[in-house]
Short mmCIF file of C-alpha atoms and ligand atoms in Angstrom, two decimals:
data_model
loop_
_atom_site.label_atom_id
_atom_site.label_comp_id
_atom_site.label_asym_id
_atom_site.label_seq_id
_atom_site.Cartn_x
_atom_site.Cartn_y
_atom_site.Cartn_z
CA UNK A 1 -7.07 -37.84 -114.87
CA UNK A 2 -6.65 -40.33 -112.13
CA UNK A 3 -5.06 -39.17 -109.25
CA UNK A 4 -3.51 -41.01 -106.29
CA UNK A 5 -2.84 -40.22 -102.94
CA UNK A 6 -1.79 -41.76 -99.67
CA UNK A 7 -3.80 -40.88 -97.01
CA UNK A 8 -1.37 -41.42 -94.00
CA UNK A 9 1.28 -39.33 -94.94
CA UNK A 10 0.33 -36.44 -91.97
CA UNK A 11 2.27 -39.24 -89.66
CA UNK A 12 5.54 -37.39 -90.62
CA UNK A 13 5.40 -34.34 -90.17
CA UNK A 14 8.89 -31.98 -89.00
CA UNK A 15 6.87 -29.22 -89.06
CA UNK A 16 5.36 -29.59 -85.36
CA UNK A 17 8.85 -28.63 -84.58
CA UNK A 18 8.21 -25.37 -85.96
CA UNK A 19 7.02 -23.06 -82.78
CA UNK A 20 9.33 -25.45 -80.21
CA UNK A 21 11.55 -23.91 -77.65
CA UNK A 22 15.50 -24.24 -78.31
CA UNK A 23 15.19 -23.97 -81.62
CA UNK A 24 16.15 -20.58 -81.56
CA UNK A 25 13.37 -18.99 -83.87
CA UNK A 26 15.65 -20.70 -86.85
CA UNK A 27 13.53 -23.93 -87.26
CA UNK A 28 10.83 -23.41 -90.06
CA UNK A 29 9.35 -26.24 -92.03
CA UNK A 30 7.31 -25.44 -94.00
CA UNK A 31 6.79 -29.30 -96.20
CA UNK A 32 3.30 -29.36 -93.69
CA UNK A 33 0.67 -32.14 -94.57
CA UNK A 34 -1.90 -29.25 -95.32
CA UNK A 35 0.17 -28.99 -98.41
CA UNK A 36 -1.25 -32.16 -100.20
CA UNK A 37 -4.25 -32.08 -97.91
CA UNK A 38 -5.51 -28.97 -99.79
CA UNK A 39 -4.20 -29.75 -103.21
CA UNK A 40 -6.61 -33.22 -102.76
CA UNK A 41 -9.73 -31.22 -101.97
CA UNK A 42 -9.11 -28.75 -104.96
CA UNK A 43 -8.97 -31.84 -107.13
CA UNK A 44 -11.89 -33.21 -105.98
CA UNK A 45 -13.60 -30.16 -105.82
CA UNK A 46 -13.00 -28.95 -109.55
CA UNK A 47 -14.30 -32.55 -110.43
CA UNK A 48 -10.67 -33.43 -112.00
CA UNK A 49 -11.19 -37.39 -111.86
CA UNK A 50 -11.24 -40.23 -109.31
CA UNK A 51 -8.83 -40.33 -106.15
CA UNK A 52 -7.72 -43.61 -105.60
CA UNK A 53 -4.73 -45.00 -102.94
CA UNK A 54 -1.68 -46.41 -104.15
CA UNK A 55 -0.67 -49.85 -105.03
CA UNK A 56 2.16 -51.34 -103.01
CA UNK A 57 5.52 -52.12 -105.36
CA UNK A 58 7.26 -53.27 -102.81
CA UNK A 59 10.83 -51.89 -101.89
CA UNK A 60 12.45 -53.39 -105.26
CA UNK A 61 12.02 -50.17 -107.76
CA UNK A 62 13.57 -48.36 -104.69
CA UNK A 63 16.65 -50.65 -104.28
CA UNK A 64 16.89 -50.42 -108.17
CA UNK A 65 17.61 -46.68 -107.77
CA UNK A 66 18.54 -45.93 -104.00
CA UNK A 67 21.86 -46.79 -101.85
CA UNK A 68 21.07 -49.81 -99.25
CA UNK A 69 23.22 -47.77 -96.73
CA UNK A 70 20.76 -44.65 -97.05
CA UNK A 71 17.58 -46.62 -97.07
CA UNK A 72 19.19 -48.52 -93.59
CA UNK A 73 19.83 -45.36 -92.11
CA UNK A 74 15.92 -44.11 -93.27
CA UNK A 75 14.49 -46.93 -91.93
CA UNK A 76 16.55 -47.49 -88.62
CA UNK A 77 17.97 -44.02 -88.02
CA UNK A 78 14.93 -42.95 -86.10
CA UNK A 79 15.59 -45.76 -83.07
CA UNK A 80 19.28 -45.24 -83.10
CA UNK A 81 19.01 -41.55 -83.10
CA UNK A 82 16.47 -41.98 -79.79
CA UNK A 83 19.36 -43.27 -78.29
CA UNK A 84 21.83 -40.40 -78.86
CA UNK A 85 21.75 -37.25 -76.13
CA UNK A 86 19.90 -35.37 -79.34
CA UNK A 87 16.83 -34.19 -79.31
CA UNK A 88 13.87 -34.18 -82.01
CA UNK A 89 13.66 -32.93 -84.60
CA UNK A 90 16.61 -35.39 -85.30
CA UNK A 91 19.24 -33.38 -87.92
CA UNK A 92 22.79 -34.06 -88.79
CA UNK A 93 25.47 -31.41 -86.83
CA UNK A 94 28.40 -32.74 -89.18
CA UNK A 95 27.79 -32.96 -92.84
CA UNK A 96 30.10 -35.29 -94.84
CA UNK A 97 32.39 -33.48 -97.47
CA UNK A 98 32.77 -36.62 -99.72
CA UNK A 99 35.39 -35.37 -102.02
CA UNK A 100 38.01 -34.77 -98.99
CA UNK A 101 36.93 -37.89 -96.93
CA UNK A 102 35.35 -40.99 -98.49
CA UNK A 103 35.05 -42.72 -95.12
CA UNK A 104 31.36 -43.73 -93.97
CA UNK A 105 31.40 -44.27 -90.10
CA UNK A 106 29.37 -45.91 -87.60
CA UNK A 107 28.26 -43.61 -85.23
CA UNK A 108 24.41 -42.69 -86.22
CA UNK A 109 25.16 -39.31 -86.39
CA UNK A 110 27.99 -39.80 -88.41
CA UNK A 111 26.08 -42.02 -90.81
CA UNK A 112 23.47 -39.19 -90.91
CA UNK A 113 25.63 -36.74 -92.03
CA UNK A 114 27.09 -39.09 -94.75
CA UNK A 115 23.80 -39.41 -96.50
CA UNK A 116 22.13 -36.21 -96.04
CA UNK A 117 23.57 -32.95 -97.51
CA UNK A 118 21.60 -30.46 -95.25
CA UNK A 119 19.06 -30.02 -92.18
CA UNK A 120 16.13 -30.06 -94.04
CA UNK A 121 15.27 -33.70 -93.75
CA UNK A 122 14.67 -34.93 -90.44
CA UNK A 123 14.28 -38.01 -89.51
CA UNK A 124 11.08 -38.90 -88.25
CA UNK A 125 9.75 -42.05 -86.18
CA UNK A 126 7.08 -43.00 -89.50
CA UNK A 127 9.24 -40.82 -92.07
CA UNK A 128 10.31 -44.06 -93.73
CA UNK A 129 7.37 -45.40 -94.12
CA UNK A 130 5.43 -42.50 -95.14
CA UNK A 131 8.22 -41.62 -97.49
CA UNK A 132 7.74 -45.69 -98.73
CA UNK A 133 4.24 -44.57 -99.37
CA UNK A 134 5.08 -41.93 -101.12
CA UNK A 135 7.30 -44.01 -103.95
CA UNK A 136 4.62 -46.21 -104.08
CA UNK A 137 2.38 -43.13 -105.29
CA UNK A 138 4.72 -42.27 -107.66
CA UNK A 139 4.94 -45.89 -109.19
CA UNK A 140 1.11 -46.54 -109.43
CA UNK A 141 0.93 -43.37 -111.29
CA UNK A 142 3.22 -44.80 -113.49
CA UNK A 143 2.10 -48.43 -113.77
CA UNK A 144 -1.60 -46.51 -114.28
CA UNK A 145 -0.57 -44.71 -117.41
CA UNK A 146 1.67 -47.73 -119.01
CA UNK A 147 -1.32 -49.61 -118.60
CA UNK A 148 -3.10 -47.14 -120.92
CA UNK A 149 -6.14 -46.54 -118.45
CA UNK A 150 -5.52 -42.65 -118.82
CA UNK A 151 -3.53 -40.64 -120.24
CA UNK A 152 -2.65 -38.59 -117.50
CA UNK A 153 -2.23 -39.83 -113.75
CA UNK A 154 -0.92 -37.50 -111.09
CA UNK A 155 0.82 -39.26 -107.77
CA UNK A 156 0.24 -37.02 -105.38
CA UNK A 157 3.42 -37.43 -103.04
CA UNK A 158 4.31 -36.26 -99.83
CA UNK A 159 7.20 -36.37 -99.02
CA UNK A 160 8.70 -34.15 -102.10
CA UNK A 161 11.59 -36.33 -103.72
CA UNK A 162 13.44 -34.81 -106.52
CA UNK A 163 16.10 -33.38 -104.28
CA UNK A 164 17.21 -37.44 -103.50
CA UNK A 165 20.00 -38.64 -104.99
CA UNK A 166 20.98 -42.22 -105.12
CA UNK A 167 22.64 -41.92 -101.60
CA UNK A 168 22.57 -38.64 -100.75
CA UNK A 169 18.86 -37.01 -99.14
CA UNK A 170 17.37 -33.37 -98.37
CA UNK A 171 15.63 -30.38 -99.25
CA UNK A 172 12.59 -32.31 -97.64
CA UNK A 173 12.62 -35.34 -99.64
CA UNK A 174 13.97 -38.44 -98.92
CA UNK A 175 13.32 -40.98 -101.81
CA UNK A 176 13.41 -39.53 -105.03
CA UNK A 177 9.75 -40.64 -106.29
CA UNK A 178 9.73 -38.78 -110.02
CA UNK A 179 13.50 -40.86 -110.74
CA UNK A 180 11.86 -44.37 -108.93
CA UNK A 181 9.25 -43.97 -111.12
CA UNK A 182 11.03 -43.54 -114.22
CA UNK A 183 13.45 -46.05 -113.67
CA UNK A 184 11.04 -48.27 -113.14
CA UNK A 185 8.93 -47.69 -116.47
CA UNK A 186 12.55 -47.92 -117.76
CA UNK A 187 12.61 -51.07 -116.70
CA UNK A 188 8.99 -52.09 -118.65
CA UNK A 189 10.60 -50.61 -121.72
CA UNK A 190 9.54 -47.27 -122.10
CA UNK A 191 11.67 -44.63 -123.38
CA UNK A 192 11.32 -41.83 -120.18
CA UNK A 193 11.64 -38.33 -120.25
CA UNK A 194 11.30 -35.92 -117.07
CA UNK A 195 10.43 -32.26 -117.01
CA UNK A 196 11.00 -31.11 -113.44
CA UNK A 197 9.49 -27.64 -113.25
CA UNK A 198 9.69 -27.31 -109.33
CA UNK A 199 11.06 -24.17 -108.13
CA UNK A 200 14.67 -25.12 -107.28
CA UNK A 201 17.03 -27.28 -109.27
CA UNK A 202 15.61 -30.96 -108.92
CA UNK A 203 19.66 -32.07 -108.11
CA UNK A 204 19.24 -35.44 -107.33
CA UNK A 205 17.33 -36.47 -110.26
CA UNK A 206 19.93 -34.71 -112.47
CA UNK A 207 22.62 -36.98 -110.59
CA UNK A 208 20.55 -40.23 -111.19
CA UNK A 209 19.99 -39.98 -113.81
CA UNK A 210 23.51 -38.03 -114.74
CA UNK A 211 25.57 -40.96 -116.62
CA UNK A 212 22.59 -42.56 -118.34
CA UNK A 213 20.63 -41.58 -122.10
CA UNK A 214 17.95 -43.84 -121.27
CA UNK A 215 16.17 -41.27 -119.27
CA UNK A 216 16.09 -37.40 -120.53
CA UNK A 217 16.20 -35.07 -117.64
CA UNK A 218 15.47 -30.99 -118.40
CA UNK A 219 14.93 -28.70 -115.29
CA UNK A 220 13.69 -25.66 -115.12
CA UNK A 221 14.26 -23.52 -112.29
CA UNK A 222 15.62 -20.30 -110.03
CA UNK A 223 19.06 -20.03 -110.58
CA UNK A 224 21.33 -21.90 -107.86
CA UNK A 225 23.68 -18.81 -107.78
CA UNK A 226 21.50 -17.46 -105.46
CA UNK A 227 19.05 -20.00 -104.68
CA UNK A 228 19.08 -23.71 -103.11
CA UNK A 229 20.27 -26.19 -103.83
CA UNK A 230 23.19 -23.59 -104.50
CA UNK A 231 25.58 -26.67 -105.88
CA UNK A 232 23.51 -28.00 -108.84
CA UNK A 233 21.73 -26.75 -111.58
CA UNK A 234 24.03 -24.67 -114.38
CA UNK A 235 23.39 -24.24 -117.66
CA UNK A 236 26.53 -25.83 -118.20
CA UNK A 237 25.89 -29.25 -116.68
CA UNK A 238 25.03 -31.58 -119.84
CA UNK A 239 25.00 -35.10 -118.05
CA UNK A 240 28.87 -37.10 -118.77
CA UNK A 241 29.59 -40.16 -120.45
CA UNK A 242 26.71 -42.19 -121.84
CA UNK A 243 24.82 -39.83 -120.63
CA UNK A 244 26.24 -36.57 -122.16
CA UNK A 245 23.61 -34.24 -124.14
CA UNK A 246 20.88 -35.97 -122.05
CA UNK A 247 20.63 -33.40 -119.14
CA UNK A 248 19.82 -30.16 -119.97
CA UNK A 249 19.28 -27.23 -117.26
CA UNK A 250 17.13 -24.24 -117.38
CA UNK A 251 18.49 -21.72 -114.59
CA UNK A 252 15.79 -18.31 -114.52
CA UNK A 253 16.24 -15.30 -112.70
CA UNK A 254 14.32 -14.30 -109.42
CA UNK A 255 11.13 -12.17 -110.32
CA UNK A 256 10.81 -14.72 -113.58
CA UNK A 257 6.96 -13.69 -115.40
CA UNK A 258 5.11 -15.58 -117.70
CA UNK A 259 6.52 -14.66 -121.04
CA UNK A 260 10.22 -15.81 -119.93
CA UNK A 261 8.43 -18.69 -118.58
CA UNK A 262 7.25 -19.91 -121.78
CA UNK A 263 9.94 -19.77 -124.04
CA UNK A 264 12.16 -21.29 -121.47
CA UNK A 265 9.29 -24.32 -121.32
CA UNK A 266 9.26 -24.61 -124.90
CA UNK A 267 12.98 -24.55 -125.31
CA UNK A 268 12.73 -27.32 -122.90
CA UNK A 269 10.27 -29.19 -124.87
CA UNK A 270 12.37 -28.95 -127.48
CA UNK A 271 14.63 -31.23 -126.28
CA UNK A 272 11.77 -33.78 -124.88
CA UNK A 273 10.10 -34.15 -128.22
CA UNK A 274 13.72 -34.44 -130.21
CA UNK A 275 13.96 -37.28 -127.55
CA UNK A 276 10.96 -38.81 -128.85
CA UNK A 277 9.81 -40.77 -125.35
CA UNK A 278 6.98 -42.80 -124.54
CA UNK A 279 6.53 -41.26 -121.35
CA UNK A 280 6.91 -38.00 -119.75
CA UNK A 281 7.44 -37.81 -116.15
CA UNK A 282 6.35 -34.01 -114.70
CA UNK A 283 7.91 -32.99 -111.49
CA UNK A 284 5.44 -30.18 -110.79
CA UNK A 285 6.43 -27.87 -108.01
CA UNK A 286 3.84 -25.54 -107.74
CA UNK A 287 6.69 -23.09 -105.73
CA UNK A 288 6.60 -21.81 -108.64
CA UNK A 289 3.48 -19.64 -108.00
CA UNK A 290 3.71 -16.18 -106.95
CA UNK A 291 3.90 -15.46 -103.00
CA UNK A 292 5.47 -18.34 -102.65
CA UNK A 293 7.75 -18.72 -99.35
CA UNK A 294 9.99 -20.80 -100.92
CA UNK A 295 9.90 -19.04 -104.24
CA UNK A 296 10.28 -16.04 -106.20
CA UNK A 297 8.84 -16.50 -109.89
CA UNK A 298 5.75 -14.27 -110.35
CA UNK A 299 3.74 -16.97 -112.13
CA UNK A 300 0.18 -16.12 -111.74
CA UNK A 301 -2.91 -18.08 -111.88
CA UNK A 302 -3.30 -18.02 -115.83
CA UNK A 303 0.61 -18.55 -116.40
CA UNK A 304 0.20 -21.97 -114.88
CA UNK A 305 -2.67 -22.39 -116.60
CA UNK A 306 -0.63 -22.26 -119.80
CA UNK A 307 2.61 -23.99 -118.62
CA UNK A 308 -0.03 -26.85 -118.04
CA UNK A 309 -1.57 -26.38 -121.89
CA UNK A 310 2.18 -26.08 -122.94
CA UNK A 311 3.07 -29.60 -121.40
CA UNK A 312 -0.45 -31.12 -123.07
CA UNK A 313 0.91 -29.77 -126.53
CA UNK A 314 3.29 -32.97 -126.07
CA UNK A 315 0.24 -35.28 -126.83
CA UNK A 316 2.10 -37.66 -124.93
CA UNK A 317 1.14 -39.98 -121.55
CA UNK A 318 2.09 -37.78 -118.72
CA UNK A 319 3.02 -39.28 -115.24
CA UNK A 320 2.60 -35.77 -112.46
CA UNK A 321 4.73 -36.29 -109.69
CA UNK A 322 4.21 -33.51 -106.97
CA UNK A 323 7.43 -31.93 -105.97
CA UNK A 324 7.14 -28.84 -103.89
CA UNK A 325 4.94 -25.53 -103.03
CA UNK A 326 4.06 -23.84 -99.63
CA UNK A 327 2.05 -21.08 -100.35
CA UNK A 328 -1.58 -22.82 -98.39
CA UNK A 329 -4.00 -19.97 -99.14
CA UNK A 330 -3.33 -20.56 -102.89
CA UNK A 331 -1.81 -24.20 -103.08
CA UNK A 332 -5.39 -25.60 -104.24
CA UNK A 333 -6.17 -22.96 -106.77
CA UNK A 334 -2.78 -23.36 -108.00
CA UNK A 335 -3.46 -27.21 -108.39
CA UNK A 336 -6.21 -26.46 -109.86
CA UNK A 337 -5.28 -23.73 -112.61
CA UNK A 338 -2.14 -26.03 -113.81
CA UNK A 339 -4.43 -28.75 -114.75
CA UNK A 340 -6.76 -26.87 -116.19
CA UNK A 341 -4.43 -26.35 -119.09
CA UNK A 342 -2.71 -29.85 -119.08
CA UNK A 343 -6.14 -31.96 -119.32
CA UNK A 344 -8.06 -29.31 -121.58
CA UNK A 345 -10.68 -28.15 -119.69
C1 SP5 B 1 10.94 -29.99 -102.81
C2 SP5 B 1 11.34 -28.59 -102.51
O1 SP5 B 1 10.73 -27.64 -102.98
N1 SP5 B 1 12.35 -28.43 -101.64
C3 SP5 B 1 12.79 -27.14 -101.32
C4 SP5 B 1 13.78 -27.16 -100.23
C5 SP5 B 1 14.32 -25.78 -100.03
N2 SP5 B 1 14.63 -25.59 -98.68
C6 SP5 B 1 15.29 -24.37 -98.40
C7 SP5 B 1 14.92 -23.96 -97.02
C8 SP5 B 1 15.25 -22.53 -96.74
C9 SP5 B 1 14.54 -22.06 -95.49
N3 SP5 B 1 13.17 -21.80 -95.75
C10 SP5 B 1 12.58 -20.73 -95.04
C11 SP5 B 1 11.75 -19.88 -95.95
C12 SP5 B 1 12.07 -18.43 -95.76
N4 SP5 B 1 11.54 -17.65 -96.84
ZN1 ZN B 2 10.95 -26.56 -104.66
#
């Protein structure tokens, strides 16, 4: 397995907000750099293949799939919102409810609560650019495997992105990198299917990709009637249009074990192999794990282990994109355990 990863991302990082006065105790981030930092060293430690930077793709595969308001307000937001009586860590107060107003302002804060759909994506003075860095991760994972150099590559991204819609961000991700990715081996021809098996409902892959058959999405995940992203993420939401039967969703209760797990993957499998793609894309969020902070499956060491062997069963080129997971004690051996299963060993 070939693995990249972008050293610089610890240049964004919300979470130095965390213990800050005014914040009233309510502020915790917990999308740290540590995260990826410790999932790296596992890698490297269990001997699972080379660790090598991303290539640059430039902004096109992001403009293929991302609003040029949103990515304006990403990239200039920060200097605008330096302006503003606000202070850091920069959030929207005012959230846009587009199906009762449809008008997008000019204020800065205004435009920030058009495109973002909570508070947990702040914006940053390098959070574009890291988050840039991130696609790019995403996309040389891809490029690697339709290249045939391995059958398995795993982008290591930070920020998370599969809570990004086309112009809508949050839920600590800015630019969706799993969806870039796929659109873009779209684009090369490939027939694409993604298994997001983060945690929580990946919503704004399910909207990209929402009207569309050339890209299967199934998600597997808590159940948003009591879990984020709340909104998104019914068993009833098939994808509409062209796109109809090509979106399937998973929803599992809290406390979810192993067995559950694994018929629910397979079920979900079953759908990706009637597909028939070249490609699957894997949004792994390993808040899956048990202890989680963010989560509440009770996936243990072994179960990820065989969600892993599960996915390998595919016998198809597999393109990892890292989602979420927060729990740092166990991150790495998490990492670790999950690809155990997918590359064999
Ligand atoms: C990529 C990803 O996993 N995003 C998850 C975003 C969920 N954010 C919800 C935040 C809720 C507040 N978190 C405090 C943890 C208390 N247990
Ligand atoms: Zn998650």
């Amino acid at each position: 397995m070939h693995t990249f990863y972008y050293a610089d991302h610890s240049r964004h990082n919300p979470g130095q907000f965390n213990q800050a006065e005014g914040t009233g105790g309510r502020y915790l981030y917990l999308e740290l750099p540590e995260r990826v930092k410790i999932i790296r060293d596992a890698i490297r430690a269990a001997h699972l293949g080379p660790i090598i930077p991303p290539g640059d793709f430039g902004i096109e595969p992001i403009g293929e799939v991302h609003d040029y308001g949103m990515l304006n307000l990403l990239q200039s937001g920060y200097r605008l919102l330096r302006e503003t009586p606000q202070s850091p860590p920069y959030t929207p107060d005012t959230f846009s409810v587009r199906t009762y107003s449809k008008h997008t302002p000019r204020s800065i804060l205004g435009l920030f609560g058009y495109y973002a759909f909570d508070i947990y994506a702040p914006i940053m003075e390098h959070t574009w650019n890291v988050a840039y860095w991130s696609v790019q991760t995403a996309v040389s994972a891809a490029a690697l495997v339709l290249a045939g150099s391995d059958k398995v590559a795993y982008a290591l991204c930070r920020p998370p992105g599969h809570h990004a819609s086309v112009s809508l961000f949050g839920g600590y991700c800015y630019l969706n990198n799993a969806a870039i990715a796929a659109n873009w081996l779209v684009q090369q021809g490939q027939r694409v299917a993604i298994v997001d098996i983060d945690y929580h409902h990946g919503n704004g892959t399910q909207s990209i990709f929402y009207n569309r058959s050339d890209v299967l999405v199934c998600s597997i995940h808590a159940d948003p009637f009591n879990e984020y992203p709340y909104y998104w993420g019914y068993a009833d939401e098939y994808g509409e249009g062209t796109g109809q039967n090509y979106n399937f969703n998973f929803p599992l209760p809290q406390g979810a074990q192993e067995t559950l797990y694994l018929r629910t993957l397979e079920q979900a499998l079953t759908k990706v192999r009637l597909y028939v793609p070249d490609v699957v894309i894997i949004s792994l969020g390993l808040d899956i794990a048990e202890g989680d902070p963010e989560g509440g499956f009770r996936l243990k060491n072994e179960s990820l282990q065989m969600i892993g062997a599960h996915l390998r069963q595919l016998n198809l080129p597999l393109v990892v994109v890292q989602e979420g997971g927060y729990r740092l004690d166990t991150l790495g051996d998490s990492a670790v355990s999950f690809f155990q299963g997918l590359l064999g060993r």
